[in-house]
C-alpha cells in the first residue's frame, strides 16, 4: 500500500474537494436524514459543505488526497461556520424532520464545543471506491500535526458511529450523544494535544 500524498486545497480545486466529500457522505446517517431524496442530496449537500466547512479553504486547512480519494476540512481556532446561513439552508431544503428538529440538533452540537481555542473538523471523508485503504487515517494524521505542534485541542462530531474507532485511534474521546426527535445520533469527540 502506497502512502497517500496529502495536498492543501485552494480555490482552484475547491469544487473537486467538495465533490469527494459529497461522495464520502452519500450514505452518512445524519446527512441522509437531512436529504433522504438522492437528487435533493446531490443538489444541496455541496452548499452545506461550503457553509459548514468552506472557511477552511481561506485558511489553508482544507486537505485532499492526491487524485481526490478523500478530503478533510478543518477550521482553525477562532474560525466558525456561517451558522445563520446553515440554518437557513436546512430550513429551506432539508427534510420535514430536519425542519422540525435541525435547530435543536445544532444547539446541542454547540453545547459540546470547547470554550478553549481548538481546531474543528466539520468534514473528513473518503470516496467509497477508496475506503478501507488507510486514506482516512492519513488525512487525520496529517491534520493533527498542527494541533500537537501548537498544543491545541481538536474537536469533531462523528455523524456515523462506524467512524468512532478511527477517531479513537487518533486520540479522540467520546463526550456524549446528540439526538433530537427523529435525528440519528451524532457523537461529539475531543482530542487533547499529544506530544
Coordinates of N, CA and C in Angstrom, one line a residue:
X1 N 0.8 -1.2 0.0 CA 0.0 0.0 0.0 C 0.9 1.2 0.0
X2 N 0.7 2.1 -0.9 CA 1.5 3.4 -1.0 C 0.9 4.4 -0.1
X3 N 1.8 5.2 0.4 CA 1.4 6.3 1.3 C 0.7 7.4 0.6
X4 N -0.5 7.8 1.0 CA -1.2 8.8 0.2 C -0.5 10.2 0.3
X5 N -0.6 10.9 -0.8 CA 0.0 12.2 -0.8 C -1.1 13.2 -0.5
X6 N -0.9 14.0 0.6 CA -1.9 14.9 1.1 C -1.5 16.3 0.6
X7 N -2.4 17.0 0.0 CA -2.2 18.4 -0.5 C -3.2 19.3 0.1
X8 N -2.8 20.6 0.1 CA -3.7 21.7 0.6 C -4.5 22.1 -0.5
X9 N -5.8 22.2 -0.3 CA -6.8 22.6 -1.3 C -6.8 24.1 -1.4
X10 N -7.0 24.6 -2.6 CA -7.1 26.1 -2.9 C -8.4 26.3 -3.6
X11 N -8.6 27.6 -3.9 CA -9.9 27.9 -4.6 C -10.0 27.1 -6.0
X12 N -8.8 26.9 -6.6 CA -8.8 26.2 -7.9 C -9.3 24.8 -7.8
X13 N -9.2 24.1 -6.7 CA -9.7 22.7 -6.6 C -10.7 22.6 -5.5
X14 N -11.3 23.7 -5.1 CA -12.4 23.6 -4.1 C -13.6 22.7 -4.6
X15 N -14.0 22.8 -5.8 CA -15.1 22.0 -6.3 C -14.8 20.5 -6.3
X16 N -13.6 20.2 -6.7 CA -13.2 18.7 -6.6 C -13.1 18.2 -5.2
X17 N -12.6 19.1 -4.3 CA -12.5 18.7 -2.9 C -13.9 18.5 -2.3
X18 N -14.9 19.4 -2.6 CA -16.2 19.2 -2.1 C -16.9 18.0 -2.8
X19 N -16.6 17.7 -4.0 CA -17.2 16.6 -4.7 C -16.8 15.3 -4.0
X20 N -15.5 15.1 -3.6 CA -15.2 13.9 -2.9 C -15.8 13.8 -1.5
X21 N -16.0 14.9 -0.9 CA -16.7 14.9 0.4 C -18.2 14.5 0.2
X22 N -18.8 15.0 -0.9 CA -20.2 14.6 -1.3 C -20.3 13.1 -1.5
X23 N -19.3 12.6 -2.2 CA -19.3 11.1 -2.4 C -19.2 10.4 -1.0
X24 N -18.3 10.9 -0.2 CA -18.0 10.2 1.1 C -19.2 10.2 2.0
X25 N -20.0 11.2 1.9 CA -21.1 11.3 2.9 C -22.4 10.8 2.3
X26 N -22.4 10.2 1.1 CA -23.6 9.8 0.4 C -24.4 8.7 1.2
X27 N -23.8 8.0 2.1 CA -24.5 7.1 3.0 C -24.4 7.4 4.5
X28 N -24.0 8.6 4.8 CA -23.9 9.1 6.2 C -25.3 9.2 6.8
X29 N -25.5 8.6 8.0 CA -26.9 8.7 8.5 C -27.5 10.1 8.8
X30 N -26.7 11.0 9.3 CA -27.2 12.3 9.6 C -27.4 13.1 8.3
X31 N -26.5 12.9 7.4 CA -26.7 13.7 6.1 C -27.9 13.2 5.3
X32 N -28.1 11.9 5.3 CA -29.2 11.4 4.5 C -30.5 11.5 5.3
X33 N -30.5 11.7 6.6 CA -31.7 12.1 7.3 C -32.1 13.5 6.9
X34 N -31.1 14.3 6.6 CA -31.3 15.7 6.2 C -31.9 15.8 4.8
X35 N -31.3 15.0 3.9 CA -31.7 14.9 2.5 C -31.9 13.5 2.1
X36 N -33.0 12.8 2.4 CA -33.2 11.4 2.0 C -33.3 11.2 0.5
X37 N -33.9 12.2 -0.2 CA -34.0 12.1 -1.6 C -32.7 12.3 -2.3
X38 N -32.2 11.3 -3.2 CA -30.9 11.5 -3.8 C -30.7 12.8 -4.6
X39 N -31.7 13.2 -5.3 CA -31.5 14.4 -6.1 C -31.4 15.6 -5.2
X40 N -32.2 15.7 -4.1 CA -32.1 16.8 -3.1 C -30.7 16.8 -2.5
X41 N -30.2 15.6 -2.1 CA -28.9 15.4 -1.5 C -27.8 16.0 -2.4
X42 N -27.8 15.5 -3.7 CA -26.8 16.0 -4.6 C -26.9 17.5 -5.0
X43 N -28.1 18.0 -4.9 CA -28.3 19.4 -5.2 C -27.9 20.3 -4.0
X44 N -28.2 19.9 -2.8 CA -28.0 20.8 -1.6 C -26.8 20.5 -0.8
X45 N -26.3 19.3 -0.7 CA -25.2 19.0 0.2 C -23.9 19.8 -0.2
X46 N -23.5 20.0 -1.4 CA -22.3 20.8 -1.7 C -22.4 22.2 -1.1
X47 N -23.6 22.8 -1.1 CA -23.8 24.1 -0.5 C -23.6 24.0 1.0
X48 N -24.1 23.0 1.6 CA -24.0 22.7 3.1 C -22.5 22.6 3.4
X49 N -21.7 21.9 2.6 CA -20.3 21.7 2.8 C -19.6 23.1 2.8
X50 N -19.9 23.9 1.8 CA -19.3 25.3 1.7 C -19.6 26.1 2.9
X51 N -20.9 26.1 3.4 CA -21.3 26.9 4.6 C -20.7 26.4 5.9
X52 N -20.6 25.0 6.0 CA -20.2 24.4 7.3 C -18.7 24.4 7.4
X53 N -18.0 24.0 6.3 CA -16.5 23.9 6.4 C -15.8 24.7 5.4
X54 N -16.4 25.4 4.5 CA -15.8 26.1 3.5 C -14.7 27.2 3.9
X55 N -14.8 27.7 5.1 CA -13.8 28.6 5.6 C -12.4 28.0 5.7
X56 N -12.4 26.7 5.6 CA -11.1 26.0 5.6 C -10.2 26.4 4.4
X57 N -10.9 26.6 3.3 CA -10.2 26.9 2.0 C -9.4 28.3 2.2
X58 N -10.0 29.2 2.9 CA -9.3 30.5 3.0 C -8.2 30.5 4.1
X59 N -8.2 29.4 4.9 CA -7.2 29.4 6.0 C -6.2 28.3 5.7
X60 N -6.1 27.8 4.5 CA -5.1 26.7 4.2 C -5.2 25.5 5.1
X61 N -6.4 25.2 5.4 CA -6.7 24.0 6.3 C -7.7 23.1 5.7
X62 N -7.8 23.1 4.3 CA -8.6 22.2 3.6 C -7.6 21.2 2.9
X63 N -7.7 19.9 3.1 CA -6.8 19.0 2.6 C -7.5 18.0 1.7
X64 N -6.7 17.5 0.7 CA -7.3 16.4 -0.1 C -6.1 15.4 -0.4
X65 N -6.5 14.2 -0.7 CA -5.5 13.2 -1.1 C -5.4 13.3 -2.6
X66 N -4.1 13.3 -3.1 CA -3.8 13.4 -4.5 C -4.7 12.4 -5.3
X67 N -5.4 12.9 -6.3 CA -6.3 12.1 -7.0 C -7.7 12.2 -6.5
X68 N -7.9 13.0 -5.4 CA -9.2 13.2 -4.8 C -9.9 11.9 -4.3
X69 N -9.0 11.1 -3.6 CA -9.6 9.8 -3.0 C -10.3 10.2 -1.7
X70 N -9.9 11.3 -1.0 CA -10.5 11.7 0.2 C -10.2 13.2 0.5
X71 N -10.8 13.8 1.5 CA -10.6 15.2 1.8 C -11.0 15.4 3.2
X72 N -10.5 16.5 3.8 CA -10.8 16.9 5.2 C -10.9 18.5 5.2
X73 N -11.8 19.0 5.8 CA -11.9 20.5 6.0 C -11.9 20.8 7.5
X74 N -10.8 21.4 7.9 CA -10.6 21.8 9.3 C -10.7 23.3 9.5
X75 N -11.3 23.7 10.5 CA -11.4 25.1 10.8 C -10.5 25.5 12.0
X76 N -9.5 26.4 11.8 CA -8.6 26.7 12.8 C -9.2 27.4 14.0
X77 N -8.5 27.5 15.1 CA -9.1 28.2 16.3 C -9.6 29.6 15.9
X78 N -10.8 29.9 16.4 CA -11.4 31.2 16.1 C -12.2 31.3 14.8
X79 N -12.2 30.3 14.0 CA -12.9 30.4 12.7 C -14.1 29.5 12.8
X80 N -15.3 30.1 12.5 CA -16.6 29.4 12.7 C -17.3 29.2 11.3
X81 N -18.2 28.2 11.3 CA -19.1 28.1 10.1 C -20.1 29.3 10.2
X82 N -20.7 29.5 9.0 CA -21.8 30.5 8.9 C -23.1 29.9 9.4
X83 N -23.3 29.9 10.7 CA -24.4 29.2 11.3 C -25.8 29.7 10.8
X84 N -26.0 31.0 10.7 CA -27.2 31.6 10.2 C -27.6 31.1 8.8
X85 N -26.6 31.1 8.0 CA -26.8 30.6 6.6 C -27.0 29.1 6.6
X86 N -26.4 28.3 7.5 CA -26.6 26.9 7.6 C -28.0 26.6 8.0
X87 N -28.5 27.3 9.0 CA -29.9 27.0 9.5 C -30.9 27.4 8.4
X88 N -30.6 28.5 7.7 CA -31.5 28.9 6.6 C -31.5 27.9 5.5
X89 N -30.4 27.3 5.1 CA -30.3 26.3 4.1 C -31.1 25.1 4.5
X90 N -30.9 24.6 5.8 CA -31.5 23.4 6.3 C -33.1 23.6 6.3
X91 N -33.5 24.8 6.7 CA -34.9 25.1 6.8 C -35.6 25.2 5.4
X92 N -34.8 25.6 4.4 CA -35.4 25.7 3.1 C -35.3 24.5 2.2
X93 N -34.3 23.6 2.6 CA -34.1 22.5 1.7 C -34.2 21.1 2.4
X94 N -34.0 21.1 3.7 CA -34.0 19.8 4.4 C -35.3 19.1 4.5
X95 N -35.3 17.9 5.0 CA -36.5 17.1 5.1 C -37.4 17.7 6.2
X96 N -38.6 17.2 6.2 CA -39.5 17.7 7.2 C -39.0 17.5 8.7
X97 N -38.3 16.4 8.9 CA -37.8 16.1 10.2 C -36.7 17.1 10.6
X98 N -35.9 17.5 9.6 CA -34.8 18.5 9.8 C -35.4 19.8 10.1
X99 N -36.4 20.2 9.4 CA -37.0 21.5 9.6 C -37.6 21.6 11.0
X100 N -38.1 20.4 11.5 CA -38.6 20.4 12.9 C -37.5 20.3 13.9
X101 N -36.5 19.5 13.7 CA -35.5 19.2 14.8 C -34.1 19.8 14.5
X102 N -33.8 20.3 13.3 CA -32.5 20.6 13.0 C -31.9 21.7 13.9
X103 N -32.6 22.8 14.2 CA -32.1 23.8 15.0 C -31.7 23.3 16.4
X104 N -32.5 22.4 17.0 CA -32.2 21.8 18.3 C -30.9 21.0 18.2
X105 N -30.7 20.3 17.1 CA -29.5 19.5 16.9 C -28.3 20.4 16.9
X106 N -28.4 21.5 16.2 CA -27.3 22.4 16.1 C -27.0 23.1 17.5
X107 N -28.1 23.3 18.2 CA -28.0 23.9 19.6 C -27.2 22.9 20.5
X108 N -27.6 21.6 20.4 CA -26.8 20.6 21.2 C -25.4 20.5 20.8
X109 N -25.2 20.5 19.4 CA -23.8 20.5 18.9 C -23.0 21.6 19.6
X110 N -23.5 22.8 19.6 CA -22.9 24.0 20.1 C -22.5 23.8 21.6
X111 N -23.3 23.1 22.3 CA -23.1 22.9 23.8 C -21.9 22.1 24.1
X112 N -21.4 21.3 23.1 CA -20.3 20.4 23.3 C -19.0 21.1 22.8
X113 N -19.1 22.1 22.0 CA -17.8 22.7 21.5 C -17.0 23.2 22.7
X114 N -15.7 23.0 22.7 CA -14.8 23.5 23.7 C -14.9 25.1 23.8
X115 N -14.7 25.6 24.9 CA -14.6 27.1 25.0 C -13.2 27.6 24.8
X116 N -12.2 26.7 25.0 CA -10.8 27.0 24.7 C -10.6 27.0 23.2
X117 N -9.5 27.6 22.8 CA -9.1 27.6 21.3 C -9.0 26.1 20.9
X118 N -9.5 25.8 19.7 CA -9.5 24.5 19.2 C -9.6 24.4 17.7
X119 N -9.1 23.3 17.1 CA -9.3 23.0 15.7 C -10.6 22.3 15.6
X120 N -11.5 22.6 14.6 CA -12.8 21.9 14.5 C -12.8 21.3 13.1
X121 N -13.2 20.0 13.1 CA -13.3 19.2 11.9 C -14.8 19.0 11.5
X122 N -15.3 19.9 10.6 CA -16.7 19.7 10.1 C -16.8 18.5 9.2
X123 N -15.7 18.2 8.4 CA -15.8 17.1 7.4 C -14.5 16.4 7.2
X124 N -14.5 15.1 7.2 CA -13.4 14.3 6.7 C -14.1 13.1 6.1
X125 N -13.7 12.7 4.9 CA -14.3 11.6 4.2 C -13.5 11.1 3.1
X126 N -13.8 9.8 2.7 CA -13.0 9.1 1.7 C -14.1 8.6 0.7
X127 N -13.8 8.8 -0.6 CA -14.6 8.3 -1.7 C -14.8 6.8 -1.4
X128 N -16.1 6.3 -1.4 CA -16.3 4.9 -1.1 C -15.5 3.9 -2.0
X129 N -15.1 4.3 -3.2 CA -14.3 3.5 -4.0 C -12.9 3.2 -3.4
X130 N -12.4 4.2 -2.5 CA -11.1 4.1 -1.9 C -11.1 3.8 -0.4
X131 N -12.3 3.5 0.1 CA -12.3 3.3 1.6 C -11.6 1.9 1.9
X132 N -11.2 1.9 3.2 CA -10.5 0.7 3.6 C -9.1 0.5 3.2
X133 N -8.5 1.6 2.7 CA -7.1 1.6 2.3 C -6.2 2.6 3.1
X134 N -6.7 3.0 4.2 CA -5.8 3.9 5.1 C -5.9 5.4 4.7
X135 N -6.8 5.7 3.8 CA -6.8 7.1 3.3 C -7.3 8.1 4.5
X136 N -8.4 7.6 5.2 CA -8.9 8.5 6.3 C -7.9 8.7 7.4
X137 N -7.2 7.6 7.7 CA -6.2 7.7 8.7 C -5.0 8.7 8.3
X138 N -4.7 8.6 7.0 CA -3.6 9.5 6.5 C -4.0 11.0 6.6
X139 N -5.3 11.2 6.2 CA -5.8 12.6 6.3 C -5.8 13.1 7.8
X140 N -6.3 12.2 8.7 CA -6.4 12.6 10.1 C -5.0 12.9 10.7
X141 N -4.0 12.0 10.4 CA -2.7 12.1 10.9 C -2.1 13.5 10.4
X142 N -2.3 13.8 9.2 CA -1.7 15.0 8.6 C -2.3 16.2 9.3
X143 N -3.6 16.2 9.5 CA -4.3 17.4 10.0 C -4.0 17.6 11.5
X144 N -3.6 16.5 12.2 CA -3.4 16.6 13.7 C -2.0 17.2 14.0
X145 N -1.1 17.3 13.0 CA 0.3 17.8 13.2 C 0.2 19.2 13.9
X146 N -0.5 20.2 13.3 CA -0.5 21.5 13.9 C -1.2 21.5 15.3
X147 N -2.1 20.6 15.5 CA -2.7 20.5 16.9 C -1.7 20.1 17.9
X148 N -0.9 19.1 17.6 CA 0.1 18.7 18.6 C 1.3 19.7 18.6
X149 N 1.7 20.2 17.5 CA 2.8 21.2 17.5 C 2.4 22.4 18.3
X150 N 1.2 22.9 18.2 CA 0.8 24.1 18.8 C 0.1 23.9 20.2
X151 N 0.0 22.6 20.6 CA -0.7 22.2 21.8 C -2.1 22.7 21.9
X152 N -2.9 22.4 20.8 CA -4.2 22.9 20.7 C -5.2 21.7 20.7
X153 N -6.4 21.9 21.3 CA -7.4 20.8 21.2 C -7.9 20.6 19.8
X154 N -8.4 19.5 19.5 CA -9.1 19.2 18.3 C -10.5 18.6 18.6
X155 N -11.5 19.1 17.9 CA -12.9 18.7 18.2 C -13.6 18.3 16.9
X156 N -14.5 17.3 17.0 CA -15.3 16.9 15.9 C -16.7 16.3 16.4
X157 N -17.6 16.2 15.5 CA -18.8 15.4 15.7 C -18.9 14.3 14.7
X158 N -18.9 13.1 15.2 CA -19.0 11.9 14.2 C -20.5 11.7 13.9
X159 N -20.8 11.8 12.7 CA -22.2 11.6 12.3 C -22.5 10.2 11.9
X160 N -21.4 9.4 11.9 CA -21.5 7.9 11.6 C -20.8 7.1 12.7
X161 N -21.6 6.3 13.5 CA -20.9 5.6 14.5 C -19.8 4.6 14.1
X162 N -19.8 4.2 12.8 CA -18.8 3.4 12.3 C -17.4 4.0 12.3
X163 N -17.4 5.4 12.3 CA -16.1 6.1 12.3 C -15.5 6.4 13.6
X164 N -16.2 6.1 14.7 CA -15.7 6.4 16.0 C -14.4 5.7 16.3
X165 N -14.2 4.4 16.0 CA -13.0 3.7 16.2 C -11.8 4.4 15.6
X166 N -12.0 4.9 14.3 CA -10.9 5.6 13.7 C -10.5 6.8 14.5
X167 N -11.4 7.6 14.9 CA -11.1 8.8 15.7 C -10.5 8.5 17.0
X168 N -11.0 7.4 17.7 CA -10.4 7.0 18.9 C -8.9 6.6 18.7
X169 N -8.6 5.9 17.6 CA -7.2 5.5 17.3 C -6.3 6.8 17.3
X170 N -6.8 7.9 16.9 CA -6.0 9.1 16.9 C -6.2 10.0 18.1
X171 N -6.7 9.5 19.2 CA -6.7 10.2 20.4 C -8.0 10.9 20.8
X172 N -9.0 10.8 20.0 CA -10.3 11.5 20.3 C -11.0 10.7 21.4
X173 N -11.7 11.4 22.3 CA -12.5 10.8 23.3 C -14.0 11.2 23.1
X174 N -14.9 10.2 23.3 CA -16.3 10.5 23.1 C -16.8 11.3 24.3
X175 N -17.5 12.4 24.0 CA -18.1 13.2 25.1 C -19.5 13.0 25.4
X176 N -20.3 12.4 24.5 CA -21.7 12.1 24.7 C -22.4 11.8 23.4
X177 N -23.7 12.0 23.4 CA -24.5 11.7 22.2 C -25.5 12.8 22.0
X178 N -25.6 13.3 20.8 CA -26.5 14.3 20.4 C -27.6 13.7 19.6
X179 N -28.9 13.8 20.1 CA -30.0 13.3 19.3 C -31.3 14.0 19.7
X180 N -32.0 14.4 18.7 CA -33.3 15.2 18.9 C -34.3 14.6 18.0
X181 N -35.5 14.3 18.6 CA -36.6 13.7 17.8 C -36.2 12.5 17.0
X182 N -36.3 12.6 15.7 CA -36.0 11.5 14.8 C -34.6 11.5 14.3
X183 N -33.8 12.5 14.7 CA -32.4 12.5 14.2 C -31.6 11.3 14.6
X184 N -30.7 10.9 13.7 CA -29.8 9.8 14.1 C -28.8 10.4 15.1
X185 N -28.2 9.5 15.9 CA -27.2 10.0 16.9 C -26.0 10.6 16.3
X186 N -25.5 11.7 16.9 CA -24.3 12.3 16.5 C -23.4 12.3 17.7
X187 N -22.1 12.1 17.5 CA -21.2 11.8 18.6 C -20.1 12.9 18.7
X188 N -20.2 13.8 19.7 CA -19.1 14.8 19.8 C -17.9 14.1 20.4
X189 N -16.7 14.5 19.9 CA -15.4 13.9 20.4 C -14.4 15.0 20.5
X190 N -13.5 14.9 21.5 CA -12.5 15.8 21.8 C -11.1 15.1 21.9
X191 N -10.1 15.8 21.4 CA -8.8 15.3 21.4 C -7.8 16.3 22.1
X192 N -7.2 15.9 23.1 CA -6.1 16.8 23.7 C -4.9 16.6 22.9
X193 N -4.1 17.7 22.9 CA -2.8 17.6 22.1 C -1.9 16.5 22.7
X194 N -1.2 15.9 21.8 CA -0.3 14.8 22.2 C 1.1 15.2 21.8
X195 N 2.1 14.7 22.6 CA 3.5 15.1 22.3 C 4.2 14.0 21.6

